[in-house]
Amino acid sequence: MHRITVIGGGFAGLTAAITAAEAGAKVTVYEAHHTLGGWARTAEGPYRTNEGPHALYSGGPHWAWLKQRDLIGPLAPIPPLEAARLRLRHRGVLRRTPPFAMLKLLRRGLPQAPVDVDFQTWATGIAGEEGARAAAHYSAVALFHHDPGALSAAFVWERLRRATKLPPEAHYPQGGWATMIDRMAARAWNLGVRMETLSRVDSLDDLDGLQSPATDAPVIVATSLDAARRLLKDDSLTWTSGRTALIDLAVRTRRGDAFAVSDLDETGWLERFTAQDRSLAPAGEQLIQGQFPIAPHETRADGIARAEQLLDLGFPGWRERVTWRRESVASGRTGAVDLPGTSWRDRPAVDRGDGIYLAGDQVAAPGVLSEVSFNSALTAVSLALGRHALDLKRA
Ligand SMILES: Cc1cc2nc3c(=O)[nH]c(=O)nc-3n(C[C@H](O)[C@H](O)[C@H](O)COP(=O)(O)OP(=O)(O)OC[C@H]3O[C@@H](n4cnc5c(N)ncnc54)[C@H](O)[C@@H]3O)c2cc1C
């Protein structure tokens, strides 16, 4: 039986563990934290926040994989009346519809956006400068970057199309992403995966001490890229990511509040998650999560000031209705972003040699956000098991 060691018990690590165990491998997962899930965790009640606004997109291969195994669980659909309360800030006021110029970028039959040109330049040729900027800012919902217009046109356009598709791709596991993580952990458990929480691995040499008996099993490093760089002592493990201020709020219910507000004048997104899932906050309260990308010279306070402006527009009287509030910054933890001239193929490769593989949302795999973690985890397992089988054949 093949053995595989997985370091990190987030979405990537659990995907890798389940896939390898389904293929018959004996898997051990080491997770530093006391719970599994990484950035896919959900807070315990009474305010069941994900780590920043999270939606599960249905257009990627992870969707079918999770569905087939019944790992998503019940979904919380957005009632049509609530969905109609999506608002867009444009030229300082809230609107129900996007500016017409922006729609030109969503027409069918447009040629594929180029990799080597920035989005703002490419999109300006189709939608004019203002339409291009509005589209870039809207795409920040799936980018978490302060200047999406400066990124590769191909990269941003894919996210723009995914985030504006009808019917929407965004879905919400009832109770938050933790319910999906719990199901994945249960599946891994049933497949015999050994999961060691509170087990930080600081060096691959640690594994000899942790494993019993010591093996030369392939290792899948499914941590953040920063943690992988430290663990593997490999300075080449870097890639660009976003930096965003996060705000979580509970407010007393008021009829007429927006469902979500996208800022087309700058980058920023607010979403009232109780619109689709009442279980996320106590009765009579609404849970709002927002993310406001900040430039390198900006502070959390700058992002939060923009959040408050948008709250003023979409949630009148919110200041007097607040019952709970939390703020933070996610820096380099919102997945890879590709600069002009680069694509996912240029990111740190999954196969690091010597039986070591990377999985995570900043490595060389396609997809949007967590789909990169999923795709890289599948690639890592197939390479690890394939190579192992080849080694056995040669021996
Ligand atoms: C604000 C925000 C909003 C997001 N919104 C969305 C969204 O709407 N849709 C979407 O698809 N994705 C979204 N994402 C991205 C998604 O959360 C991540 O892509 C995904 O959770 C990453 O999973 P991962 O397993 O690759 O990494 P992580 O979640 O970082 O998991 C890595 C795990 O490794 C552990 N670890 C680290 N170092 C060690 C070590 N040395 N030893 C042992 N264990 C270690 C960590 O504790 C962690 O549990 C969002 C992310 C953020 C930050």
Coordinates of C-alpha atoms and ligand atoms in Angstrom, one line a residue:
M1 CA 0.0 0.0 0.0
H2 CA 1.3 3.5 -0.9
R3 CA 1.9 5.9 1.9
I4 CA 1.3 9.6 1.5
T5 CA 2.0 12.4 4.0
V6 CA 0.0 15.6 3.7
I7 CA 1.1 18.7 5.6
G8 CA -1.8 21.1 6.1
G9 CA -5.4 20.2 6.7
G10 CA -7.2 23.0 4.7
F11 CA -9.3 22.6 1.6
A12 CA -6.2 21.5 -0.4
G13 CA -4.9 19.1 2.2
L14 CA -8.3 17.4 2.7
T15 CA -8.9 17.2 -1.0
A16 CA -5.5 15.5 -1.4
A17 CA -6.1 13.2 1.6
I18 CA -9.5 12.0 0.3
T19 CA -8.2 11.5 -3.3
A20 CA -5.1 9.6 -2.2
A21 CA -7.1 7.4 0.3
E22 CA -9.7 6.7 -2.4
A23 CA -6.9 5.5 -4.6
G24 CA -5.9 3.1 -1.8
A25 CA -3.1 5.0 -0.2
K26 CA -2.4 5.1 3.5
V27 CA -2.6 8.8 4.3
T28 CA -1.5 10.9 7.3
V29 CA -2.4 14.6 7.5
Y30 CA -0.5 16.9 9.9
E31 CA -2.4 20.2 10.7
A32 CA -0.8 22.9 12.8
H33 CA -4.1 24.4 14.1
H34 CA -6.4 22.6 16.5
T35 CA -9.1 22.4 13.9
L36 CA -9.1 21.5 10.2
G37 CA -10.1 23.9 7.4
G38 CA -7.5 26.6 7.2
W39 CA -9.2 29.6 5.4
A40 CA -12.3 27.6 4.8
R41 CA -13.1 27.6 8.5
T42 CA -16.3 29.1 9.9
A43 CA -16.5 30.8 13.4
E44 CA -18.5 29.1 16.1
G45 CA -21.8 30.9 16.9
P46 CA -23.6 33.2 17.5
Y47 CA -22.1 34.9 14.4
R48 CA -21.1 32.2 12.0
T49 CA -18.6 34.1 9.8
N50 CA -16.4 32.5 7.2
E51 CA -12.9 33.9 7.1
G52 CA -14.0 36.8 4.9
P53 CA -16.9 36.7 2.4
H54 CA -16.9 33.3 0.8
A55 CA -19.0 31.8 -2.0
L56 CA -18.5 28.4 -3.6
Y57 CA -18.5 28.8 -7.4
S58 CA -20.2 26.0 -9.2
G59 CA -18.3 26.3 -12.5
G60 CA -15.1 24.5 -11.5
P61 CA -14.3 20.8 -11.4
H62 CA -14.4 20.8 -7.5
W63 CA -18.1 21.3 -7.7
A64 CA -18.9 18.0 -9.4
W65 CA -16.3 16.2 -7.2
L66 CA -17.8 17.5 -4.0
K67 CA -21.3 16.9 -5.2
Q68 CA -20.6 13.3 -6.2
R69 CA -19.4 12.6 -2.7
D70 CA -22.2 14.5 -1.0
L71 CA -19.6 16.7 0.6
I72 CA -21.2 20.1 0.1
G73 CA -24.3 19.3 2.1
P74 CA -27.5 21.4 2.0
L75 CA -27.1 24.8 0.2
A76 CA -28.6 28.1 1.3
P77 CA -30.3 29.5 -1.9
I78 CA -30.7 33.2 -2.3
P79 CA -34.4 34.1 -2.3
P80 CA -35.2 35.9 -5.6
L81 CA -36.4 39.0 -3.7
E82 CA -33.1 39.2 -1.9
A83 CA -31.1 38.6 -5.1
A84 CA -32.9 41.5 -6.6
R85 CA -31.3 43.7 -3.9
L86 CA -27.8 43.5 -5.4
R87 CA -26.6 47.1 -5.7
L88 CA -23.6 48.7 -7.5
R89 CA -22.0 52.0 -6.5
H90 CA -21.2 54.0 -9.6
R91 CA -20.3 57.7 -9.7
G92 CA -21.1 57.9 -6.0
V93 CA -24.7 56.6 -6.1
L94 CA -26.2 53.1 -5.8
R95 CA -27.7 51.6 -9.0
R96 CA -29.5 48.3 -9.7
T97 CA -27.8 47.7 -13.1
P98 CA -24.2 47.9 -14.3
P99 CA -23.2 50.8 -16.5
F100 CA -23.9 49.9 -20.2
A101 CA -20.2 50.2 -21.2
M102 CA -19.3 47.4 -18.7
L103 CA -21.7 45.0 -20.3
K104 CA -19.8 45.2 -23.5
L105 CA -17.1 43.1 -21.8
L106 CA -19.6 40.4 -21.1
R107 CA -20.9 40.0 -24.7
R108 CA -20.7 36.5 -26.2
G109 CA -18.1 36.0 -29.0
L110 CA -15.4 38.4 -27.7
P111 CA -12.0 37.1 -28.6
Q112 CA -10.0 35.6 -25.7
A113 CA -8.4 38.3 -23.6
P114 CA -4.6 38.4 -23.9
V115 CA -2.2 37.2 -21.2
D116 CA 0.5 39.7 -21.9
V117 CA -1.6 42.9 -21.7
D118 CA -3.1 44.5 -18.6
F119 CA -6.8 44.3 -18.2
Q120 CA -7.4 48.1 -18.1
T121 CA -5.6 48.6 -21.5
W122 CA -7.3 45.6 -23.2
A123 CA -10.8 46.4 -21.8
T124 CA -10.6 50.1 -22.6
G125 CA -10.4 49.1 -26.3
I126 CA -13.8 47.4 -25.9
A127 CA -15.7 49.3 -23.2
G128 CA -13.9 52.6 -22.9
E129 CA -11.9 53.7 -20.0
E130 CA -14.8 54.1 -17.5
G131 CA -16.5 50.8 -18.5
A132 CA -13.1 49.0 -18.2
R133 CA -12.5 50.5 -14.7
A134 CA -16.0 49.6 -13.5
A135 CA -15.5 46.0 -14.8
A136 CA -12.1 45.8 -13.1
H137 CA -13.5 46.9 -9.8
Y138 CA -16.4 44.5 -10.0
S139 CA -14.0 41.6 -10.6
A140 CA -12.3 42.4 -7.2
V141 CA -15.1 40.3 -5.7
A142 CA -13.1 37.2 -6.8
L143 CA -9.6 38.9 -6.8
F144 CA -9.1 40.7 -3.5
H145 CA -6.6 43.0 -5.3
H146 CA -6.6 46.8 -5.0
D147 CA -5.8 47.3 -8.7
P148 CA -7.3 44.6 -10.9
G149 CA -6.9 46.7 -14.0
A150 CA -3.1 46.3 -13.7
L151 CA -3.3 42.5 -13.8
S152 CA -3.2 40.2 -16.8
A153 CA -6.3 40.8 -19.0
A154 CA -6.9 37.0 -19.5
F155 CA -6.7 36.4 -15.7
V156 CA -9.2 39.2 -14.8
W157 CA -11.6 38.6 -17.6
E158 CA -12.0 34.9 -16.6
R159 CA -12.9 36.1 -13.1
L160 CA -15.2 38.8 -14.3
R161 CA -17.2 36.3 -16.5
R162 CA -17.4 33.8 -13.7
A163 CA -18.6 36.4 -11.2
T164 CA -21.3 37.8 -13.5
K165 CA -22.7 34.6 -14.9
L166 CA -26.5 34.0 -14.9
P167 CA -27.8 32.1 -13.2
P168 CA -25.1 32.9 -10.6
E169 CA -22.3 30.5 -10.0
A170 CA -22.0 31.6 -6.3
H171 CA -23.5 29.1 -3.9
Y172 CA -23.5 28.9 -0.1
P173 CA -23.2 25.7 2.0
Q174 CA -25.8 26.1 4.8
G175 CA -24.1 27.0 8.1
G176 CA -20.9 28.2 6.3
W177 CA -17.9 26.6 4.7
A178 CA -17.2 24.7 7.9
T179 CA -20.1 22.3 7.2
M180 CA -18.3 21.3 4.0
I181 CA -15.0 20.9 5.8
D182 CA -16.7 18.8 8.5
R183 CA -18.1 16.5 5.8
M184 CA -14.7 16.3 4.0
A185 CA -13.0 15.4 7.3
A186 CA -15.7 12.7 8.0
R187 CA -15.1 11.3 4.5
A188 CA -11.3 11.2 5.1
W189 CA -11.8 9.6 8.5
N190 CA -14.1 6.9 7.0
L191 CA -11.4 6.2 4.4
G192 CA -8.9 5.6 7.2
V193 CA -6.9 8.8 6.9
R194 CA -5.0 9.6 10.0
M195 CA -5.4 13.3 10.9
E196 CA -3.1 14.8 13.5
T197 CA -4.2 18.3 14.6
L198 CA -2.0 20.6 16.7
S199 CA 0.9 19.1 14.7
R200 CA 3.0 21.8 13.1
V201 CA 5.7 20.5 10.8
D202 CA 8.6 22.9 10.8
S203 CA 11.0 20.8 8.7
L204 CA 10.7 17.7 6.6
D205 CA 13.2 16.1 9.0
D206 CA 10.4 16.3 11.6
L207 CA 8.4 13.7 9.7
D208 CA 10.9 10.9 10.5
G209 CA 10.1 11.5 14.2
L210 CA 6.3 11.9 13.6
Q211 CA 5.8 8.9 11.4
S212 CA 5.8 5.5 12.8
P213 CA 7.4 3.6 11.2
A214 CA 9.5 6.2 9.5
T215 CA 8.9 6.1 5.7
D216 CA 10.1 7.8 2.6
A217 CA 6.5 8.4 1.6
P218 CA 5.8 11.2 -0.9
V219 CA 4.9 14.4 0.9
I220 CA 2.3 16.9 -0.2
V221 CA 2.8 20.3 1.2
A222 CA -0.7 21.8 1.3
T223 CA 0.0 24.9 3.4
S224 CA 0.1 28.6 2.3
L225 CA 2.9 29.3 -0.1
D226 CA 4.6 31.4 2.6
A227 CA 4.6 28.5 5.0
A228 CA 5.8 26.1 2.2
R229 CA 8.7 28.5 1.4
R230 CA 9.8 28.4 5.1
L231 CA 9.2 24.6 5.4
L232 CA 11.1 23.7 2.2
K233 CA 13.7 26.5 2.6
D234 CA 13.0 27.4 -1.0
D235 CA 13.0 31.2 -1.6
S236 CA 11.7 30.7 -5.1
L237 CA 8.2 29.9 -3.6
T238 CA 6.6 33.3 -4.0
W239 CA 3.7 34.7 -6.1
T240 CA 1.6 37.8 -6.1
S241 CA -1.6 37.8 -4.1
G242 CA -4.0 40.4 -2.8
R243 CA -4.2 42.3 0.4
T244 CA -7.7 43.2 1.7
A245 CA -9.3 44.7 4.8
L246 CA -12.1 42.5 6.1
I247 CA -15.1 43.7 8.1
D248 CA -17.7 41.5 9.7
L249 CA -20.8 43.1 11.2
A250 CA -24.1 42.1 12.8
V251 CA -26.9 44.7 12.6
R252 CA -30.5 44.7 13.8
T253 CA -32.8 43.7 10.9
R254 CA -34.3 46.5 8.8
R255 CA -36.5 45.9 5.8
G256 CA -35.0 47.1 2.6
D257 CA -31.3 46.5 3.3
A258 CA -29.2 45.6 0.3
F259 CA -28.3 41.9 -0.3
A260 CA -24.9 42.9 -1.6
V261 CA -23.1 46.0 -2.7
S262 CA -20.3 46.1 -5.2
D263 CA -18.2 49.3 -5.4
L264 CA -17.5 50.1 -9.1
D265 CA -15.8 53.4 -8.2
E266 CA -13.1 51.7 -6.2
T267 CA -12.7 48.1 -5.2
G268 CA -14.9 46.7 -2.4
W269 CA -17.7 44.2 -1.7
L270 CA -20.3 43.9 1.0
E271 CA -22.7 40.9 1.4
R272 CA -25.5 40.2 3.8
F273 CA -25.1 36.5 4.3
T274 CA -28.2 36.1 6.4
A275 CA -30.2 37.0 3.3
Q276 CA -29.6 33.4 2.2
D277 CA -28.8 31.7 5.5
R278 CA -30.7 32.7 8.6
S279 CA -28.8 30.3 10.7
L280 CA -25.7 32.5 10.6
A281 CA -26.9 35.1 13.2
P282 CA -29.4 35.2 16.0
A283 CA -33.0 36.0 15.2
G284 CA -33.6 39.7 14.5
E285 CA -30.0 40.3 13.4
Q286 CA -28.3 40.3 10.0
L287 CA -24.7 39.2 9.3
I288 CA -22.7 41.3 6.8
Q289 CA -19.2 40.5 5.6
G290 CA -17.1 42.7 3.5
Q291 CA -13.7 42.9 1.9
F292 CA -12.0 46.1 0.8
P293 CA -8.7 45.6 -1.1
I294 CA -5.9 47.9 0.0
A295 CA -2.8 49.1 -1.8
P296 CA 0.7 48.5 -0.3
H297 CA 0.8 52.1 1.1
E298 CA -2.7 51.8 2.6
T299 CA -3.7 50.7 6.1
R300 CA -6.5 48.6 7.4
A301 CA -8.2 51.9 8.5
D302 CA -8.2 53.1 4.9
G303 CA -10.0 50.0 3.8
I304 CA -12.5 50.2 6.7
A305 CA -13.2 53.8 5.9
R306 CA -14.3 52.8 2.4
A307 CA -16.3 50.0 3.9
E308 CA -18.2 52.4 6.1
Q309 CA -18.9 54.7 3.1
L310 CA -20.5 51.7 1.2
L311 CA -22.4 50.7 4.4
D312 CA -23.9 54.2 4.6
L313 CA -25.2 53.7 1.1
G314 CA -26.5 50.2 1.2
F315 CA -27.5 49.8 4.9
P316 CA -29.1 53.1 6.0
G317 CA -28.8 53.6 9.8
W318 CA -26.4 50.7 10.2
R319 CA -24.3 52.6 12.8
E320 CA -27.2 52.7 15.3
R321 CA -28.1 49.1 14.5
V322 CA -24.7 47.4 15.1
T323 CA -24.7 44.6 17.6
W324 CA -21.3 43.1 16.9
R325 CA -18.3 44.0 14.8
R326 CA -14.8 42.7 13.8
E327 CA -12.1 43.8 11.5
S328 CA -8.9 42.3 10.2
V329 CA -6.6 42.2 7.2
A330 CA -5.9 39.2 4.9
S331 CA -2.5 39.8 3.3
G332 CA -1.2 37.3 0.7
R333 CA -3.9 34.8 1.7
T334 CA -6.5 35.4 -1.0
G335 CA -5.0 33.2 -3.7
A336 CA -2.7 33.9 -6.6
V337 CA -3.1 36.9 -9.0
D338 CA -1.3 36.9 -12.3
L339 CA 0.5 40.0 -13.6
P340 CA 0.6 40.7 -17.4
G341 CA 2.8 38.2 -19.2
T342 CA 2.1 35.5 -16.7
S343 CA -0.5 32.8 -16.2
W344 CA -1.1 30.0 -13.7
R345 CA 1.5 27.9 -15.6
D346 CA 4.3 30.3 -14.4
R347 CA 3.5 29.9 -10.7
P348 CA 5.6 27.6 -8.5
A349 CA 5.3 24.1 -9.9
V350 CA 3.4 21.3 -8.1
D351 CA 6.3 18.8 -8.5
R352 CA 9.2 19.9 -6.4
G353 CA 11.3 16.8 -7.0
D354 CA 12.4 14.1 -4.5
G355 CA 8.8 13.0 -3.9
I356 CA 7.7 16.5 -2.7
Y357 CA 4.6 18.1 -4.1
L358 CA 2.9 21.5 -3.5
A359 CA -0.9 22.1 -3.3
G360 CA -2.6 25.3 -2.5
D361 CA -4.1 28.4 -4.1
Q362 CA -0.9 30.0 -5.2
V363 CA 0.7 27.2 -7.2
A364 CA 0.6 26.2 -10.8
A365 CA -2.9 25.0 -11.4
P366 CA -5.9 26.6 -13.1
G367 CA -9.2 27.8 -11.5
V368 CA -10.6 30.6 -9.4
L369 CA -9.6 30.9 -5.7
S370 CA -10.1 27.6 -3.9
E371 CA -10.4 25.8 -7.2
V372 CA -6.6 26.3 -7.5
S373 CA -6.2 24.5 -4.2
F374 CA -8.5 21.7 -5.4
N375 CA -6.8 21.3 -8.8
S376 CA -3.3 21.4 -7.5
A377 CA -4.2 18.8 -4.8
L378 CA -5.5 16.4 -7.5
T379 CA -2.4 16.9 -9.6
A380 CA -0.1 16.4 -6.6
V381 CA -1.8 13.1 -5.7
S382 CA -1.7 11.8 -9.2
L383 CA 1.9 12.7 -9.6
A384 CA 2.8 11.3 -6.2
L385 CA 1.0 8.0 -6.8
G386 CA 2.1 7.8 -10.4
R387 CA 5.7 8.2 -9.5
H388 CA 5.5 5.8 -6.6
A389 CA 4.0 3.2 -8.9
L390 CA 6.8 3.8 -11.4
D391 CA 9.4 3.4 -8.7
L392 CA 7.9 0.1 -7.6
K393 CA 7.9 -1.1 -11.3
R394 CA 11.5 -0.2 -11.7
A395 CA 12.6 -1.8 -8.4
Ligands
LIG1 C1 -11.0 36.8 2.6 C2 -11.0 35.6 1.8 C3 -12.2 35.3 1.0 C4 -12.2 34.2 0.1 N1 -13.3 34.0 -0.6 C5 -13.4 32.9 -1.4 C6 -14.5 32.6 -2.2 O1 -15.5 33.3 -2.2 N2 -14.5 31.5 -3.0 C7 -13.4 30.6 -3.0 O2 -13.5 29.6 -3.7 N3 -12.3 30.9 -2.3 C8 -12.3 32.0 -1.5 N4 -11.2 32.2 -0.7 C9 -10.0 31.3 -0.9 C10 -10.1 30.1 -0.1 O3 -10.5 30.3 1.3 C11 -8.8 29.4 -0.1 O4 -8.4 29.3 -1.5 C12 -8.7 28.0 0.5 O5 -9.4 28.0 1.7 C13 -7.2 27.7 0.6 O6 -7.1 26.4 1.1 P1 -5.7 25.7 1.3 O7 -5.9 24.4 1.9 O8 -5.0 25.8 0.0 O9 -4.9 26.7 2.2 P2 -5.2 27.1 3.8 O10 -6.6 27.3 4.0 O11 -4.2 28.2 4.1 O12 -4.8 25.8 4.6 C14 -3.5 25.5 4.9 C15 -3.5 24.7 6.2 O13 -2.1 24.4 6.5 C16 -1.9 24.5 7.9 N5 -0.4 24.7 8.1 C17 0.3 25.8 7.7 N6 1.6 25.6 8.0 C18 1.7 24.3 8.5 C19 2.8 23.5 9.0 N7 4.0 24.0 9.0 N8 2.5 22.3 9.5 C20 1.2 21.8 9.5 N9 0.2 22.5 9.1 C21 0.4 23.8 8.6 C22 -2.7 25.7 8.2 O14 -3.0 25.8 9.6 C23 -3.9 25.5 7.4 O15 -4.9 24.8 8.1 C24 -11.1 33.3 0.1 C25 -10.0 33.6 0.9 C26 -9.9 34.7 1.8 C27 -8.7 34.9 2.6

